[in-house]
Amino acid sequence: MDANSPMAEIGDPAYLQYLSFLSESGISPSELGEYLHGEDVDDEVDSDYGTIPPRDGANSASVTTSSQESVYVDDSAVESNDVVVVEGEHESNERRNDNNSEGSEPTLSKDNKEKEENVDEEGDLDRGEIDGLICPICFEAWSSGGDHSVCCLPCGHIYGLVCIKKWLQGRGSGKCPQCKKRCSIKSIRLLYASRIVAIDEELQKKVRSLEAKCSSLKEKSDILSEKRVEWQKKEADLCTEVHYLKERTHHLEGLLASAQYRASGSSVARWGCQGETVLGDNVEPEFHLQGSSSSFTFEKDLQVDGARLFDVDSSSQILIIARRLSGMGTRNVLTKMSLIHSHEKEDIHLPVTLKAVKDLQVSPYARLVLLASLGKKLSVVSSESNNTVLNYDLPAAAWSCSWDLSNSYYIYAGLQNGTLVQFDMRQTMRPVESMTGLTGNPIHTLHSLSADSSVGSGVKRVLTASSAGLCYWDFGRSEERPYLIPESENQGVCISLAYGPSSDDIVASFRPKIEISGDLAISQPTLSASDSLAGEGVRGSHVVYKRLGGGYKRLGASCANVSGIRLPKSAIVDGVSRNPLFVSGDEVTSELVLQDLPSLTVVQHLQPQKYPIRDVKYARILNSGLLSCLTEDSLQLFSTKLV
């Protein structure tokens, strides 16, 4: 219906609907003729594409020269493939939305609608991810070169080159598909950028806020790290101080216990032995009469689990400890522990075939350790390389071992069947000599004696102990047989032997035999292990022997509280006082008792923290004497200044 027709009436509904359409389309009455006859190309639909509406949302990407939007295309973007940033996208989209609401609803060709639907239906693609990457005409990604390279019109809107050319070629002089501003093919400008991305101002604000927050958190983290280092240092200092205070407390407790023991008169275990020293009230006066230039004081307590035996390497200032570890299969290890820094430890794992270690001796010549084990092996282990140097097969289990004091190549092993074997480490195939003992009792202690010019240079002397008594051996004499030391076979069951190389003093410990009926004697008393571990000792004795000329003479003896089951260890200390000292454990008082030789007068009592005592060793280190006492899971050190 023509608006100028006389048939049109103001109230006609069809006429009102027609006016509403013109108003929504933005067509004035003066432009009605052009709209109906297609004389103006503003609203013509291209035969290939149709009218392209201004697009909003995440997929719209435009370049405009308005004050609200601007495109920054740097020359360096061509070389560095920088991203062209479009600002004010939000305001541009609002302006386009307003234009769309004022004009007629834009239309798309069928092909373009299908392409847009395909883009929208892609599985994981987000519109924000393809923002500024597709042509708004064909909805395909533009490229940085070629026919579909990115370009823009004078108005600032961006298209693919081939698409905008095709759009404008149909008219010779066309308009921008989005803003309808006039333009031509000559006005197309290529943009040399790989990507065009719209900036979200709100997102940028959030990014800046998060960056500031991260920076603040990093500063706090650095401050906390510095404080943590300070706290760790303070904690280490406190631990050191606590350790020092604990050691000092143990030392003071030991001094207090020793003082209380002396004050009480030491009336425990007053067993009388005819013609021999009696332990009792006369100990303290004798201590003052005999005198000792210095005494041992508690030094430190080292924790060691599963310890059985140990020795001291004075030259390296380390402890070598034989341990038996339980758990997933029993394992035997040698643990090296520094005497200077006790936390410095290192384990040497021993072969399973060695079984339990029965004796351990550090070489006085080199960093070597001699091991006697129940696996019928005599082994030499290097404490420097932690490797086994030699392994000798034995006819029976080894109970004791020793280095020769006059020759660094000779070693000895005392066997369970009473045999004594001599080896030369330069000959690895077989022993140099093997001698059968007087009895078949195990040799539980073995000492190589210092050289004696009266017996010849080629003769090597060895002293052993078994339950039958003390036995003297000469190696190097073809017809010489071992013999028992006089008055050692009738003292009882020999359970320990200590030897002082510098003074040639010998002290043997005995416990009584149990007489049954007739002439039968049993060497083991009927005591349970729990009784012995609880400190229930038996009446025994310590006997002093001295080498005089070509033989040995018994000088004296004293009563003692000895173990009824175990084979305890003892030691002789030289250089601390005018006379050597004999060190042994008291099974009743659970103390280490130091006795002067040869009188066996008690001069000092030391109180270990735990009991029973498994091993005792003495060593000279620099200007100090170190007395070490090994219990089940601790190694306690006592020291004194040497005279």
mmCIF file of N, CA and C in Angstrom, residues 91-210:
data_model
loop_
_atom_site.group_PDB
_atom_site.id
_atom_site.type_symbol
_atom_site.label_atom_id
_atom_site.label_comp_id
_atom_site.label_asym_id
_atom_site.label_seq_id
_atom_site.Cartn_x
_atom_site.Cartn_y
_atom_site.Cartn_z
ATOM 1 N N GLU A 91 32.904 -0.949 24.371
ATOM 2 C CA GLU A 91 32.145 0.217 23.935
ATOM 3 C C GLU A 91 31.720 0.089 22.481
ATOM 4 N N SER A 92 32.598 -0.458 21.619
ATOM 5 C CA SER A 92 32.262 -0.629 20.202
ATOM 6 C C SER A 92 31.092 -1.570 20.028
ATOM 7 N N ASN A 93 31.095 -2.632 20.806
ATOM 8 C CA ASN A 93 29.992 -3.581 20.703
ATOM 9 C C ASN A 93 28.683 -2.949 21.135
ATOM 10 N N GLU A 94 28.740 -2.107 22.192
ATOM 11 C CA GLU A 94 27.509 -1.454 22.627
ATOM 12 C C GLU A 94 26.980 -0.531 21.541
ATOM 13 N N ARG A 95 27.917 0.171 20.842
ATOM 14 C CA ARG A 95 27.476 1.073 19.787
ATOM 15 C C ARG A 95 26.840 0.295 18.644
ATOM 16 N N ARG A 96 27.425 -0.832 18.320
ATOM 17 C CA ARG A 96 26.843 -1.636 17.247
ATOM 18 C C ARG A 96 25.487 -2.184 17.650
ATOM 19 N N ASN A 97 25.349 -2.573 18.893
ATOM 20 C CA ASN A 97 24.057 -3.085 19.349
ATOM 21 C C ASN A 97 22.993 -2.011 19.257
ATOM 22 N N ASP A 98 23.393 -0.745 19.576
ATOM 23 C CA ASP A 98 22.427 0.345 19.473
ATOM 24 C C ASP A 98 22.030 0.561 18.024
ATOM 25 N N ASN A 99 22.994 0.492 17.109
ATOM 26 C CA ASN A 99 22.682 0.661 15.687
ATOM 27 C C ASN A 99 21.750 -0.426 15.208
ATOM 28 N N ASN A 100 21.986 -1.640 15.659
ATOM 29 C CA ASN A 100 21.132 -2.741 15.224
ATOM 30 C C ASN A 100 19.710 -2.575 15.734
ATOM 31 N N SER A 101 19.589 -2.040 16.954
ATOM 32 C CA SER A 101 18.243 -1.882 17.501
ATOM 33 C C SER A 101 17.485 -0.788 16.785
ATOM 34 N N GLU A 102 18.209 0.227 16.225
ATOM 35 C CA GLU A 102 17.529 1.305 15.526
ATOM 36 C C GLU A 102 17.155 0.906 14.101
ATOM 37 N N GLY A 103 17.990 0.099 13.459
ATOM 38 C CA GLY A 103 17.706 -0.295 12.079
ATOM 39 C C GLY A 103 16.949 -1.581 12.003
ATOM 40 N N SER A 104 16.819 -2.051 10.761
ATOM 41 C CA SER A 104 16.118 -3.316 10.541
ATOM 42 C C SER A 104 17.000 -4.472 10.959
ATOM 43 N N GLU A 105 16.390 -5.600 11.214
ATOM 44 C CA GLU A 105 17.114 -6.793 11.637
ATOM 45 C C GLU A 105 17.978 -7.271 10.490
ATOM 46 N N PRO A 106 19.289 -7.413 10.713
ATOM 47 C CA PRO A 106 20.161 -7.827 9.625
ATOM 48 C C PRO A 106 19.876 -9.264 9.223
ATOM 49 N N THR A 107 20.222 -9.530 7.967
ATOM 50 C CA THR A 107 20.004 -10.874 7.421
ATOM 51 C C THR A 107 21.321 -11.439 6.948
ATOM 52 N N LEU A 108 21.422 -12.754 6.951
ATOM 53 C CA LEU A 108 22.600 -13.469 6.482
ATOM 54 C C LEU A 108 22.193 -14.428 5.389
ATOM 55 N N SER A 109 23.136 -14.673 4.511
ATOM 56 C CA SER A 109 22.873 -15.679 3.487
ATOM 57 C C SER A 109 22.832 -17.054 4.123
ATOM 58 N N LYS A 110 22.316 -17.979 3.393
ATOM 59 C CA LYS A 110 22.168 -19.335 3.919
ATOM 60 C C LYS A 110 23.514 -19.978 4.205
ATOM 61 N N ASP A 111 24.473 -19.743 3.312
ATOM 62 C CA ASP A 111 25.807 -20.332 3.518
ATOM 63 C C ASP A 111 26.478 -19.775 4.751
ATOM 64 N N ASN A 112 26.358 -18.467 4.947
ATOM 65 C CA ASN A 112 26.998 -17.845 6.113
ATOM 66 C C ASN A 112 26.369 -18.321 7.405
ATOM 67 N N LYS A 113 25.040 -18.500 7.395
ATOM 68 C CA LYS A 113 24.372 -19.007 8.596
ATOM 69 C C LYS A 113 24.868 -20.400 8.939
ATOM 70 N N GLU A 114 25.044 -21.248 7.924
ATOM 71 C CA GLU A 114 25.526 -22.596 8.185
ATOM 72 C C GLU A 114 26.943 -22.584 8.743
ATOM 73 N N LYS A 115 27.793 -21.672 8.201
ATOM 74 C CA LYS A 115 29.173 -21.588 8.689
ATOM 75 C C LYS A 115 29.211 -21.118 10.138
ATOM 76 N N GLU A 116 28.350 -20.141 10.460
ATOM 77 C CA GLU A 116 28.322 -19.646 11.838
ATOM 78 C C GLU A 116 27.849 -20.730 12.790
ATOM 79 N N GLU A 117 26.854 -21.516 12.341
ATOM 80 C CA GLU A 117 26.379 -22.601 13.185
ATOM 81 C C GLU A 117 27.469 -23.647 13.405
ATOM 82 N N ASN A 118 28.253 -23.921 12.337
ATOM 83 C CA ASN A 118 29.333 -24.898 12.476
ATOM 84 C C ASN A 118 30.384 -24.434 13.474
ATOM 85 N N VAL A 119 30.685 -23.139 13.429
ATOM 86 C CA VAL A 119 31.666 -22.598 14.370
ATOM 87 C C VAL A 119 31.144 -22.690 15.794
ATOM 88 N N ASP A 120 29.841 -22.373 15.977
ATOM 89 C CA ASP A 120 29.257 -22.395 17.318
ATOM 90 C C ASP A 120 29.171 -23.806 17.862
ATOM 91 N N GLU A 121 29.049 -24.812 16.942
ATOM 92 C CA GLU A 121 28.833 -26.174 17.399
ATOM 93 C C GLU A 121 30.127 -26.949 17.618
ATOM 94 N N GLU A 122 31.305 -26.334 17.386
ATOM 95 C CA GLU A 122 32.560 -27.051 17.594
ATOM 96 C C GLU A 122 32.710 -27.396 19.075
ATOM 97 N N GLY A 123 33.249 -28.647 19.315
ATOM 98 C CA GLY A 123 33.215 -29.231 20.650
ATOM 99 C C GLY A 123 33.777 -28.377 21.759
ATOM 100 N N ASP A 124 35.091 -28.172 21.760
ATOM 101 C CA ASP A 124 35.731 -27.537 22.901
ATOM 102 C C ASP A 124 36.127 -26.103 22.637
ATOM 103 N N LEU A 125 35.810 -25.572 21.438
ATOM 104 C CA LEU A 125 36.233 -24.208 21.127
ATOM 105 C C LEU A 125 35.387 -23.199 21.887
ATOM 106 N N ASP A 126 36.024 -22.265 22.496
ATOM 107 C CA ASP A 126 35.379 -21.154 23.178
ATOM 108 C C ASP A 126 35.481 -19.936 22.287
ATOM 109 N N ARG A 127 34.419 -19.115 22.286
ATOM 110 C CA ARG A 127 34.449 -17.916 21.447
ATOM 111 C C ARG A 127 35.602 -16.998 21.843
ATOM 112 N N GLY A 128 35.936 -16.982 23.094
ATOM 113 C CA GLY A 128 37.047 -16.148 23.517
ATOM 114 C C GLY A 128 38.370 -16.610 22.933
ATOM 115 N N GLU A 129 38.476 -17.926 22.574
ATOM 116 C CA GLU A 129 39.721 -18.446 22.050
ATOM 117 C C GLU A 129 39.928 -18.060 20.592
ATOM 118 N N ILE A 130 38.821 -17.806 19.833
ATOM 119 C CA ILE A 130 38.962 -17.472 18.411
ATOM 120 C C ILE A 130 38.670 -16.011 18.164
ATOM 121 N N ASP A 131 38.624 -15.198 19.243
ATOM 122 C CA ASP A 131 38.363 -13.764 19.122
ATOM 123 C C ASP A 131 39.444 -13.116 18.270
ATOM 124 N N GLY A 132 39.047 -12.417 17.209
ATOM 125 C CA GLY A 132 39.990 -11.708 16.365
ATOM 126 C C GLY A 132 40.733 -12.589 15.390
ATOM 127 N N LEU A 133 40.326 -13.851 15.220
ATOM 128 C CA LEU A 133 41.063 -14.762 14.348
ATOM 129 C C LEU A 133 40.300 -15.139 13.079
ATOM 130 N N ILE A 134 39.009 -14.744 12.938
ATOM 131 C CA ILE A 134 38.209 -15.163 11.779
ATOM 132 C C ILE A 134 37.649 -13.943 11.060
ATOM 133 N N CYS A 135 37.400 -14.139 9.803
ATOM 134 C CA CYS A 135 36.803 -13.091 8.959
ATOM 135 C C CYS A 135 35.308 -13.017 9.242
ATOM 136 N N PRO A 136 34.755 -11.818 9.471
ATOM 137 C CA PRO A 136 33.321 -11.718 9.773
ATOM 138 C C PRO A 136 32.427 -11.948 8.560
ATOM 139 N N ILE A 137 33.011 -12.119 7.361
ATOM 140 C CA ILE A 137 32.200 -12.373 6.164
ATOM 141 C C ILE A 137 32.046 -13.870 5.934
ATOM 142 N N CYS A 138 33.191 -14.580 5.898
ATOM 143 C CA CYS A 138 33.138 -16.020 5.602
ATOM 144 C C CYS A 138 33.271 -16.891 6.837
ATOM 145 N N PHE A 139 33.547 -16.275 7.985
ATOM 146 C CA PHE A 139 33.722 -16.998 9.239
ATOM 147 C C PHE A 139 34.850 -18.031 9.176
ATOM 148 N N GLU A 140 35.856 -17.742 8.407
ATOM 149 C CA GLU A 140 37.048 -18.575 8.351
ATOM 150 C C GLU A 140 38.246 -17.751 8.798
ATOM 151 N N ALA A 141 39.261 -18.439 9.283
ATOM 152 C CA ALA A 141 40.435 -17.734 9.806
ATOM 153 C C ALA A 141 41.175 -17.043 8.679
ATOM 154 N N TRP A 142 41.547 -15.785 8.926
ATOM 155 C CA TRP A 142 42.384 -15.107 7.951
ATOM 156 C C TRP A 142 43.840 -15.467 8.200
ATOM 157 N N SER A 143 44.674 -15.064 7.243
ATOM 158 C CA SER A 143 46.088 -15.407 7.322
ATOM 159 C C SER A 143 46.923 -14.144 7.277
ATOM 160 N N SER A 144 48.229 -14.316 7.565
ATOM 161 C CA SER A 144 49.135 -13.175 7.543
ATOM 162 C C SER A 144 49.650 -12.875 6.143
ATOM 163 N N GLY A 145 49.268 -13.669 5.165
ATOM 164 C CA GLY A 145 49.657 -13.443 3.773
ATOM 165 C C GLY A 145 48.762 -14.224 2.845
ATOM 166 N N GLY A 146 48.847 -13.939 1.552
ATOM 167 C CA GLY A 146 48.019 -14.658 0.589
ATOM 168 C C GLY A 146 46.711 -13.954 0.299
ATOM 169 N N ASP A 147 45.800 -14.665 -0.376
ATOM 170 C CA ASP A 147 44.526 -14.073 -0.785
ATOM 171 C C ASP A 147 43.655 -13.703 0.402
ATOM 172 N N HIS A 148 43.733 -14.471 1.457
ATOM 173 C CA HIS A 148 42.861 -14.223 2.607
ATOM 174 C C HIS A 148 43.619 -13.543 3.741
ATOM 175 N N SER A 149 44.578 -12.689 3.384
ATOM 176 C CA SER A 149 45.333 -11.970 4.410
ATOM 177 C C SER A 149 44.454 -10.923 5.074
ATOM 178 N N VAL A 150 44.818 -10.565 6.283
ATOM 179 C CA VAL A 150 44.009 -9.639 7.052
ATOM 180 C C VAL A 150 44.175 -8.218 6.503
ATOM 181 N N CYS A 151 43.056 -7.509 6.410
ATOM 182 C CA CYS A 151 43.067 -6.128 5.921
ATOM 183 C C CYS A 151 41.939 -5.361 6.592
ATOM 184 N N CYS A 152 41.907 -4.054 6.400
ATOM 185 C CA CYS A 152 40.870 -3.239 6.999
ATOM 186 C C CYS A 152 40.448 -2.143 6.033
ATOM 187 N N LEU A 153 39.247 -1.608 6.258
ATOM 188 C CA LEU A 153 38.706 -0.495 5.488
ATOM 189 C C LEU A 153 39.015 0.811 6.211
ATOM 190 N N PRO A 154 38.809 1.950 5.574
ATOM 191 C CA PRO A 154 39.066 3.224 6.260
ATOM 192 C C PRO A 154 38.281 3.385 7.553
ATOM 193 N N CYS A 155 37.131 2.739 7.624
ATOM 194 C CA CYS A 155 36.348 2.835 8.854
ATOM 195 C C CYS A 155 36.970 2.063 10.009
ATOM 196 N N GLY A 156 37.887 1.132 9.712
ATOM 197 C CA GLY A 156 38.576 0.388 10.753
ATOM 198 C C GLY A 156 38.157 -1.049 10.900
ATOM 199 N N HIS A 157 37.086 -1.490 10.232
ATOM 200 C CA HIS A 157 36.656 -2.872 10.362
ATOM 201 C C HIS A 157 37.568 -3.798 9.562
ATOM 202 N N ILE A 158 37.776 -5.001 10.094
ATOM 203 C CA ILE A 158 38.767 -5.937 9.561
ATOM 204 C C ILE A 158 38.056 -7.086 8.862
ATOM 205 N N TYR A 159 38.624 -7.478 7.686
ATOM 206 C CA TYR A 159 38.075 -8.580 6.900
ATOM 207 C C TYR A 159 39.219 -9.338 6.263
ATOM 208 N N GLY A 160 38.876 -10.493 5.667
ATOM 209 C CA GLY A 160 39.810 -11.172 4.800
ATOM 210 C C GLY A 160 39.852 -10.470 3.446
ATOM 211 N N LEU A 161 41.040 -10.374 2.834
ATOM 212 C CA LEU A 161 41.225 -9.579 1.611
ATOM 213 C C LEU A 161 40.322 -10.057 0.486
ATOM 214 N N VAL A 162 40.296 -11.333 0.231
ATOM 215 C CA VAL A 162 39.504 -11.835 -0.893
ATOM 216 C C VAL A 162 38.015 -11.635 -0.644
ATOM 217 N N CYS A 163 37.592 -11.698 0.610
ATOM 218 C CA CYS A 163 36.169 -11.557 0.926
ATOM 219 C C CYS A 163 35.702 -10.116 0.720
ATOM 220 N N ILE A 164 36.460 -9.135 1.212
ATOM 221 C CA ILE A 164 36.019 -7.746 1.087
ATOM 222 C C ILE A 164 36.103 -7.264 -0.357
ATOM 223 N N LYS A 165 37.108 -7.786 -1.110
ATOM 224 C CA LYS A 165 37.180 -7.434 -2.532
ATOM 225 C C LYS A 165 35.953 -7.956 -3.268
ATOM 226 N N LYS A 166 35.592 -9.176 -3.007
ATOM 227 C CA LYS A 166 34.429 -9.772 -3.660
ATOM 228 C C LYS A 166 33.158 -9.027 -3.301
ATOM 229 N N TRP A 167 33.130 -8.528 -2.053
ATOM 230 C CA TRP A 167 31.963 -7.763 -1.590
ATOM 231 C C TRP A 167 31.835 -6.448 -2.350
ATOM 232 N N LEU A 168 32.953 -5.758 -2.561
ATOM 233 C CA LEU A 168 32.923 -4.432 -3.174
ATOM 234 C C LEU A 168 32.916 -4.475 -4.701
ATOM 235 N N GLN A 169 33.419 -5.547 -5.314
ATOM 236 C CA GLN A 169 33.515 -5.606 -6.772
ATOM 237 C C GLN A 169 32.154 -5.639 -7.446
ATOM 238 N N GLY A 170 31.149 -6.086 -6.777
ATOM 239 C CA GLY A 170 29.829 -6.190 -7.397
ATOM 240 C C GLY A 170 29.194 -4.833 -7.639
ATOM 241 N N ARG A 171 29.735 -3.750 -7.018
ATOM 242 C CA ARG A 171 29.096 -2.455 -7.132
ATOM 243 C C ARG A 171 30.039 -1.387 -7.641
ATOM 244 N N GLY A 172 31.281 -1.647 -7.681
ATOM 245 C CA GLY A 172 32.231 -0.621 -8.082
ATOM 246 C C GLY A 172 32.526 0.330 -6.953
ATOM 247 N N SER A 173 31.504 0.781 -6.292
ATOM 248 C CA SER A 173 31.651 1.647 -5.121
ATOM 249 C C SER A 173 30.626 1.186 -4.112
ATOM 250 N N GLY A 174 31.117 0.503 -3.077
ATOM 251 C CA GLY A 174 30.201 -0.070 -2.105
ATOM 252 C C GLY A 174 30.342 0.553 -0.734
ATOM 253 N N LYS A 175 29.821 -0.185 0.242
ATOM 254 C CA LYS A 175 29.866 0.262 1.628
ATOM 255 C C LYS A 175 30.397 -0.863 2.516
ATOM 256 N N CYS A 176 30.856 -0.454 3.693
ATOM 257 C CA CYS A 176 31.338 -1.431 4.679
ATOM 258 C C CYS A 176 30.178 -2.319 5.104
ATOM 259 N N PRO A 177 30.353 -3.617 5.116
ATOM 260 C CA PRO A 177 29.254 -4.510 5.490
ATOM 261 C C PRO A 177 28.733 -4.276 6.904
ATOM 262 N N GLN A 178 29.522 -3.624 7.771
ATOM 263 C CA GLN A 178 29.093 -3.467 9.161
ATOM 264 C C GLN A 178 28.595 -2.067 9.484
ATOM 265 N N CYS A 179 29.342 -1.025 9.073
ATOM 266 C CA CYS A 179 28.944 0.334 9.450
ATOM 267 C C CYS A 179 28.328 1.122 8.290
ATOM 268 N N LYS A 180 28.303 0.564 7.060
ATOM 269 C CA LYS A 180 27.674 1.156 5.878
ATOM 270 C C LYS A 180 28.358 2.436 5.410
ATOM 271 N N LYS A 181 29.609 2.660 5.836
ATOM 272 C CA LYS A 181 30.335 3.814 5.310
ATOM 273 C C LYS A 181 30.871 3.482 3.930
ATOM 274 N N ARG A 182 30.860 4.501 3.067
ATOM 275 C CA ARG A 182 31.279 4.280 1.687
ATOM 276 C C ARG A 182 32.778 3.997 1.626
ATOM 277 N N CYS A 183 33.141 3.082 0.733
ATOM 278 C CA CYS A 183 34.543 2.735 0.534
ATOM 279 C C CYS A 183 34.688 2.065 -0.815
ATOM 280 N N SER A 184 35.917 1.915 -1.240
ATOM 281 C CA SER A 184 36.205 1.279 -2.520
ATOM 282 C C SER A 184 37.338 0.284 -2.343
ATOM 283 N N ILE A 185 37.626 -0.433 -3.444
ATOM 284 C CA ILE A 185 38.704 -1.425 -3.381
ATOM 285 C C ILE A 185 40.043 -0.756 -3.135
ATOM 286 N N LYS A 186 40.198 0.447 -3.683
ATOM 287 C CA LYS A 186 41.467 1.147 -3.511
ATOM 288 C C LYS A 186 41.714 1.564 -2.065
ATOM 289 N N SER A 187 40.638 1.695 -1.299
ATOM 290 C CA SER A 187 40.809 2.135 0.090
ATOM 291 C C SER A 187 41.149 0.997 1.050
ATOM 292 N N ILE A 188 41.247 -0.251 0.528
ATOM 293 C CA ILE A 188 41.591 -1.388 1.395
ATOM 294 C C ILE A 188 43.053 -1.283 1.821
ATOM 295 N N ARG A 189 43.313 -1.501 3.103
ATOM 296 C CA ARG A 189 44.670 -1.455 3.641
ATOM 297 C C ARG A 189 45.014 -2.807 4.295
ATOM 298 N N LEU A 190 46.165 -3.347 3.874
ATOM 299 C CA LEU A 190 46.625 -4.611 4.464
ATOM 300 C C LEU A 190 47.202 -4.370 5.868
ATOM 301 N N LEU A 191 46.921 -5.306 6.763
ATOM 302 C CA LEU A 191 47.483 -5.264 8.121
ATOM 303 C C LEU A 191 48.499 -6.402 8.257
ATOM 304 N N TYR A 192 49.711 -6.039 8.676
ATOM 305 C CA TYR A 192 50.775 -7.038 8.809
ATOM 306 C C TYR A 192 50.896 -7.464 10.275
ATOM 307 N N ALA A 193 50.025 -8.369 10.655
ATOM 308 C CA ALA A 193 50.033 -8.904 12.022
ATOM 309 C C ALA A 193 49.528 -10.327 11.975
ATOM 310 N N SER A 194 50.061 -11.148 12.864
ATOM 311 C CA SER A 194 49.669 -12.562 12.856
ATOM 312 C C SER A 194 48.339 -12.785 13.551
ATOM 313 N N ARG A 195 48.058 -12.011 14.593
ATOM 314 C CA ARG A 195 46.815 -12.193 15.336
ATOM 315 C C ARG A 195 46.272 -10.845 15.755
ATOM 316 N N ILE A 196 44.986 -10.794 15.886
ATOM 317 C CA ILE A 196 44.308 -9.602 16.390
ATOM 318 C C ILE A 196 43.411 -10.054 17.528
ATOM 319 N N VAL A 197 43.635 -9.526 18.694
ATOM 320 C CA VAL A 197 42.930 -9.979 19.883
ATOM 321 C C VAL A 197 42.285 -8.786 20.568
ATOM 322 N N ALA A 198 41.073 -8.962 20.978
ATOM 323 C CA ALA A 198 40.365 -7.909 21.702
ATOM 324 C C ALA A 198 40.711 -7.984 23.179
ATOM 325 N N ILE A 199 41.032 -6.844 23.757
ATOM 326 C CA ILE A 199 41.402 -6.790 25.171
ATOM 327 C C ILE A 199 40.155 -6.622 26.025
ATOM 328 N N ASP A 200 40.078 -7.454 27.044
ATOM 329 C CA ASP A 200 39.014 -7.327 28.029
ATOM 330 C C ASP A 200 39.569 -6.505 29.190
ATOM 331 N N GLU A 201 39.071 -5.272 29.322
ATOM 332 C CA GLU A 201 39.600 -4.378 30.346
ATOM 333 C C GLU A 201 39.405 -4.952 31.749
ATOM 334 N N GLU A 202 38.258 -5.583 31.981
ATOM 335 C CA GLU A 202 38.009 -6.166 33.297
ATOM 336 C C GLU A 202 39.006 -7.281 33.588
ATOM 337 N N LEU A 203 39.270 -8.098 32.548
ATOM 338 C CA LEU A 203 40.236 -9.177 32.719
ATOM 339 C C LEU A 203 41.632 -8.631 32.985
ATOM 340 N N GLN A 204 41.981 -7.558 32.281
ATOM 341 C CA GLN A 204 43.293 -6.951 32.502
ATOM 342 C C GLN A 204 43.427 -6.429 33.929
ATOM 343 N N LYS A 205 42.345 -5.857 34.445
ATOM 344 C CA LYS A 205 42.375 -5.387 35.827
ATOM 345 C C LYS A 205 42.582 -6.548 36.797
ATOM 346 N N LYS A 206 41.896 -7.670 36.520
ATOM 347 C CA LYS A 206 42.057 -8.838 37.378
ATOM 348 C C LYS A 206 43.484 -9.370 37.311
ATOM 349 N N VAL A 207 44.053 -9.380 36.090
ATOM 350 C CA VAL A 207 45.426 -9.860 35.925
ATOM 351 C C VAL A 207 46.392 -9.001 36.722
ATOM 352 N N ARG A 208 46.224 -7.676 36.604
ATOM 353 C CA ARG A 208 47.110 -6.782 37.347
ATOM 354 C C ARG A 208 46.950 -6.967 38.856
ATOM 355 N N SER A 209 45.700 -7.182 39.279
ATOM 356 C CA SER A 209 45.459 -7.399 40.703
ATOM 357 C C SER A 209 46.115 -8.693 41.186
ATOM 358 N N LEU A 210 45.991 -9.753 40.370
ATOM 359 C CA LEU A 210 46.599 -11.029 40.744
ATOM 360 C C LEU A 210 48.120 -10.950 40.734
#
